[in-house]
Short mmCIF file of C-alpha atoms in Angstrom, two decimals:
data_model
loop_
_atom_site.label_atom_id
_atom_site.label_comp_id
_atom_site.label_asym_id
_atom_site.label_seq_id
_atom_site.Cartn_x
_atom_site.Cartn_y
_atom_site.Cartn_z
CA UNK O 25 -6.38 2.33 11.77
CA UNK O 26 -3.53 4.86 12.28
CA UNK O 27 -2.02 1.53 13.98
CA UNK O 28 -2.86 -0.64 11.56
CA UNK O 29 -1.12 1.41 8.47
CA UNK O 30 1.83 2.66 11.15
CA UNK O 31 2.29 -1.34 11.16
CA UNK O 32 1.63 -2.48 7.76
CA UNK O 33 4.16 0.25 6.80
CA UNK O 34 7.01 -0.30 9.22
CA UNK O 35 7.00 -4.07 8.49
CA UNK O 36 7.58 -3.08 4.85
CA UNK O 37 9.97 -0.26 5.72
CA UNK O 38 12.45 -3.32 7.94
CA UNK O 39 11.62 -5.72 5.78
CA UNK O 40 13.13 -3.04 2.41
CA UNK O 41 15.07 -1.88 4.82
CA UNK O 42 18.43 -4.23 3.58
CA UNK O 43 17.40 -3.70 0.05
CA UNK O 44 17.86 -0.29 -0.47
CA UNK O 45 21.52 -0.30 0.18
CA UNK O 46 22.90 3.11 -0.35
CA UNK O 47 19.98 4.81 0.23
CA UNK O 48 20.11 6.48 4.23
CA UNK O 49 17.75 4.59 6.57
CA UNK O 50 16.64 8.28 8.14
CA UNK O 51 14.85 8.83 4.76
CA UNK O 52 12.69 5.97 4.20
CA UNK O 53 11.85 6.00 8.14
CA UNK O 54 10.36 9.62 7.90
CA UNK O 55 8.84 9.10 4.65
CA UNK O 56 6.78 5.66 5.86
CA UNK O 57 5.90 8.35 8.39
CA UNK O 58 4.54 11.10 6.45
CA UNK O 59 2.73 7.88 4.32
CA UNK O 60 1.36 6.95 7.97
CA UNK O 61 -0.06 10.79 8.97
CA UNK O 62 -0.66 11.37 5.11
CA UNK O 63 -3.75 8.52 4.82
CA UNK O 64 -4.69 9.16 8.15
CA UNK O 65 -5.37 12.43 7.38
CA UNK O 66 -7.03 11.90 4.54
CA UNK O 67 -9.41 9.23 6.41
CA UNK O 68 -8.14 6.13 4.73
CA UNK O 69 -9.53 2.28 5.81
CA UNK O 70 -7.31 -0.18 6.53
CA UNK O 71 -7.84 -1.54 2.85
CA UNK O 72 -6.66 1.38 1.38
CA UNK O 73 -3.89 2.06 3.78
CA UNK O 74 -2.33 -0.90 3.16
CA UNK O 75 -2.39 -0.31 -0.77
CA UNK O 76 -0.78 3.07 -0.34
CA UNK O 77 2.29 1.73 2.08
CA UNK O 78 2.71 -1.11 -0.61
CA UNK O 79 2.60 1.84 -3.69
CA UNK O 80 5.10 4.02 -1.83
CA UNK O 81 7.66 1.49 -0.59
CA UNK O 82 7.98 0.27 -4.22
CA UNK O 83 8.45 3.05 -5.47
CA UNK O 84 11.23 4.11 -3.30
CA UNK O 85 12.88 0.85 -3.82
CA UNK O 86 12.40 0.63 -7.42
CA UNK O 87 13.97 4.17 -7.55
CA UNK O 88 16.91 2.95 -5.32
CA UNK O 89 17.69 -0.40 -6.74
CA UNK O 90 17.40 1.25 -10.38
CA UNK O 91 20.67 3.10 -8.76
CA UNK O 92 22.22 0.67 -7.34
CA UNK O 93 21.19 -2.27 -9.16
CA UNK O 94 21.61 -4.76 -5.80
CA UNK O 95 18.84 -6.86 -6.22
CA UNK O 96 15.58 -8.38 -8.87
CA UNK O 97 13.70 -4.98 -9.47
CA UNK O 98 9.70 -5.35 -9.43
CA UNK O 99 9.09 -3.51 -12.26
CA UNK O 100 12.73 -3.23 -13.97
CA UNK O 101 11.47 -0.56 -16.44
CA UNK O 102 13.15 2.06 -14.49
CA UNK O 103 16.94 3.46 -15.95
CA UNK O 104 18.81 5.48 -13.82
CA UNK O 105 21.74 7.36 -14.21
CA UNK O 106 25.16 5.64 -12.13
CA UNK O 107 26.15 8.79 -9.88
CA UNK O 108 22.30 9.72 -9.31
CA UNK O 109 21.80 10.40 -5.48
CA UNK O 110 19.75 7.63 -3.86
CA UNK O 111 18.16 9.44 -0.93
CA UNK O 112 17.54 12.56 -3.38
CA UNK O 113 15.74 9.20 -5.34
CA UNK O 114 13.72 7.46 -2.18
CA UNK O 115 12.30 10.91 -0.84
CA UNK O 116 10.98 12.35 -4.78
CA UNK O 117 9.53 8.52 -5.53
CA UNK O 118 7.36 8.88 -2.32
CA UNK O 119 6.52 11.99 -2.33
CA UNK O 120 4.98 11.75 -6.35
CA UNK O 121 3.06 8.31 -4.97
CA UNK O 122 1.45 10.47 -2.23
CA UNK O 123 0.88 13.60 -3.39
CA UNK O 124 -0.66 12.05 -6.59
CA UNK O 125 -2.48 9.87 -4.57
CA UNK O 126 -3.77 12.46 -1.97
CA UNK O 127 -3.43 16.42 -3.75
CA UNK O 128 -5.89 18.14 -1.14
CA UNK O 129 -1.89 17.12 1.39
CA UNK O 130 0.39 18.08 -1.20
CA UNK O 131 0.75 21.58 0.44
CA UNK O 132 2.31 19.94 4.07
CA UNK O 133 3.85 17.27 1.78
CA UNK O 134 5.71 19.61 -0.05
CA UNK O 135 7.38 21.20 2.89
CA UNK O 136 7.93 17.71 4.53
CA UNK O 137 10.42 17.20 0.35
CA UNK O 138 11.75 21.12 1.46
CA UNK O 139 13.34 19.91 4.22
CA UNK O 140 14.31 16.22 3.73
CA UNK O 141 16.16 17.42 0.20
CA UNK O 142 17.96 20.11 2.10
CA UNK O 143 20.07 17.38 3.31
CA UNK O 144 21.16 16.78 -0.38
CA UNK O 145 23.62 19.01 -2.09
CA UNK O 146 23.03 20.64 -5.28
CA UNK O 147 24.31 19.41 -8.09
CA UNK O 148 23.86 16.82 -10.99
CA UNK O 149 23.79 13.41 -8.25
CA UNK O 150 20.47 15.29 -6.65
CA UNK O 151 19.42 16.28 -9.63
CA UNK O 152 19.15 13.15 -11.25
CA UNK O 153 17.89 10.83 -8.09
CA UNK O 154 14.42 13.75 -8.32
CA UNK O 155 14.30 12.36 -11.74
CA UNK O 156 14.86 9.04 -11.11
CA UNK O 157 12.06 9.22 -8.29
CA UNK O 158 9.96 11.05 -10.08
CA UNK O 159 10.16 7.70 -12.94
CA UNK O 160 9.60 5.11 -10.50
CA UNK O 161 6.85 7.08 -8.91
CA UNK O 162 4.64 7.46 -11.81
CA UNK O 163 5.78 3.83 -13.33
CA UNK O 164 4.38 2.32 -9.98
CA UNK O 165 0.88 4.86 -9.90
CA UNK O 166 0.36 3.60 -13.70
CA UNK O 167 0.53 0.09 -12.65
CA UNK O 168 -2.70 0.33 -9.95
CA UNK O 169 -4.47 2.76 -11.80
CA UNK O 170 -6.65 0.12 -12.45
CA UNK O 171 -5.79 -2.62 -10.13
CA UNK O 172 -9.79 -3.11 -9.41
CA UNK O 173 -9.35 -1.08 -5.46
CA UNK O 174 -12.38 1.30 -6.81
CA UNK O 175 -14.90 1.84 -7.95
CA UNK O 176 -16.06 1.42 -3.85
CA UNK O 177 -18.55 -1.73 -3.50
CA UNK O 178 -21.18 -1.99 -0.90
CA UNK O 179 -23.11 -5.31 0.33
CA UNK O 180 -26.29 -4.76 1.11
CA UNK O 181 -27.18 -7.53 3.90
CA UNK O 182 -29.63 -10.41 2.45
CA UNK O 183 -33.06 -12.38 4.49
CA UNK O 184 -32.02 -13.56 7.67
CA UNK O 185 -31.07 -17.28 6.77
CA UNK O 186 -27.91 -19.21 7.59
CA UNK O 187 -25.17 -18.48 5.49
CA UNK O 188 -26.16 -14.96 4.53
CA UNK O 189 -24.13 -11.85 5.81
CA UNK O 190 -26.27 -9.70 8.09
CA UNK O 191 -25.32 -5.40 9.12
CA UNK O 192 -23.77 -4.74 12.82
CA UNK O 193 -25.69 -1.87 14.49
CA UNK O 194 -22.75 -0.22 13.69
CA UNK O 195 -22.64 -0.50 9.54
CA UNK O 196 -23.34 1.97 7.71
CA UNK O 197 -27.11 2.24 5.89
CA UNK O 198 -25.43 1.87 2.67
CA UNK O 199 -24.78 -1.67 4.27
CA UNK O 200 -20.99 -3.32 4.55
CA UNK O 201 -17.99 -1.31 2.99
CA UNK O 202 -14.90 -2.57 0.56
CA UNK O 203 -16.85 -5.32 -1.23
CA UNK O 204 -13.98 -4.89 -4.19
CA UNK O 205 -11.44 -5.65 -2.35
CA UNK O 206 -10.61 -9.51 -2.47
CA UNK O 207 -10.70 -7.87 -6.85
CA UNK O 208 -7.90 -6.26 -6.04
CA UNK O 209 -4.67 -7.55 -7.48
CA UNK O 210 -2.07 -8.34 -4.96
CA UNK O 211 1.20 -6.29 -5.30
CA UNK O 212 3.30 -10.01 -4.90
CA UNK O 213 1.49 -13.14 -6.18
CA UNK O 214 0.13 -13.56 -9.30
CA UNK O 215 -3.57 -14.44 -7.77
CA UNK O 216 -5.01 -14.62 -4.90
CA UNK O 217 -7.52 -17.83 -5.82
CA UNK O 218 -4.01 -19.81 -5.88
CA UNK O 219 -4.49 -19.79 -1.90
CA UNK O 220 -7.91 -19.94 -1.05
CA UNK O 221 -8.98 -22.24 1.07
CA UNK O 222 -12.28 -24.60 0.55
CA UNK O 223 -15.39 -24.18 1.32
CA UNK O 224 -16.96 -24.36 4.84
CA UNK O 225 -19.60 -27.81 5.29
CA UNK O 226 -22.34 -27.10 3.99
CA UNK O 227 -24.79 -25.98 7.09
CA UNK O 228 -26.58 -29.63 7.02
CA UNK O 229 -23.54 -31.46 7.36
CA UNK O 230 -22.30 -33.32 10.32
CA UNK O 231 -19.73 -30.29 10.33
CA UNK O 232 -21.73 -27.11 9.68
CA UNK O 233 -24.60 -27.82 11.98
CA UNK O 234 -24.62 -26.41 15.88
CA UNK O 235 -27.28 -28.69 16.47
CA UNK O 236 -25.65 -31.97 15.36
CA UNK O 237 -22.53 -31.14 17.69
CA UNK O 238 -24.87 -30.15 20.58
CA UNK O 239 -26.46 -33.90 20.06
CA UNK O 240 -23.32 -36.07 19.69
#
């Protein structure tokens, strides 16, 4: 689980690293690692890990990009003072998203926040960066508040007939988990239905029957 989130999170960092521009790569990487550890500590499944990774990284991007104006924004609603510190904005955006999503980890996250902010001189640039990070985090959290990721849904196995999902021995008695996930709002496309493949061949067709293949 940790490896999956780490891979997704690191991929996001590598992809977005060039976009952050003025924010130090170390800040982004540090808080990506903190996000990985926080999700694992809170026992999130791989689907949720990927969602939290995207929210954190997009909040960081939006905070920094609202200062640098180098790229097309994701939200376009954050107004930042021109002197705001990109580093402070990135740290604060990640911290606020993670603290909101994982309140049980807030003491640990605050210690990480304090450690990260120590490298930035006190002053208006730091304060403005923190305010910008707050705004970006709040906007991303609000955007994803009703994205279909909750409440959790499970699938109770149906009769043992062809085409009906069956539980494996390791499945919970409640059935298959995360059945709400196909309905989660995508982050980068308008609708996942635009990219769905067609249905599989019918079980009675030549392509859908193993028996047919064995007879050929």
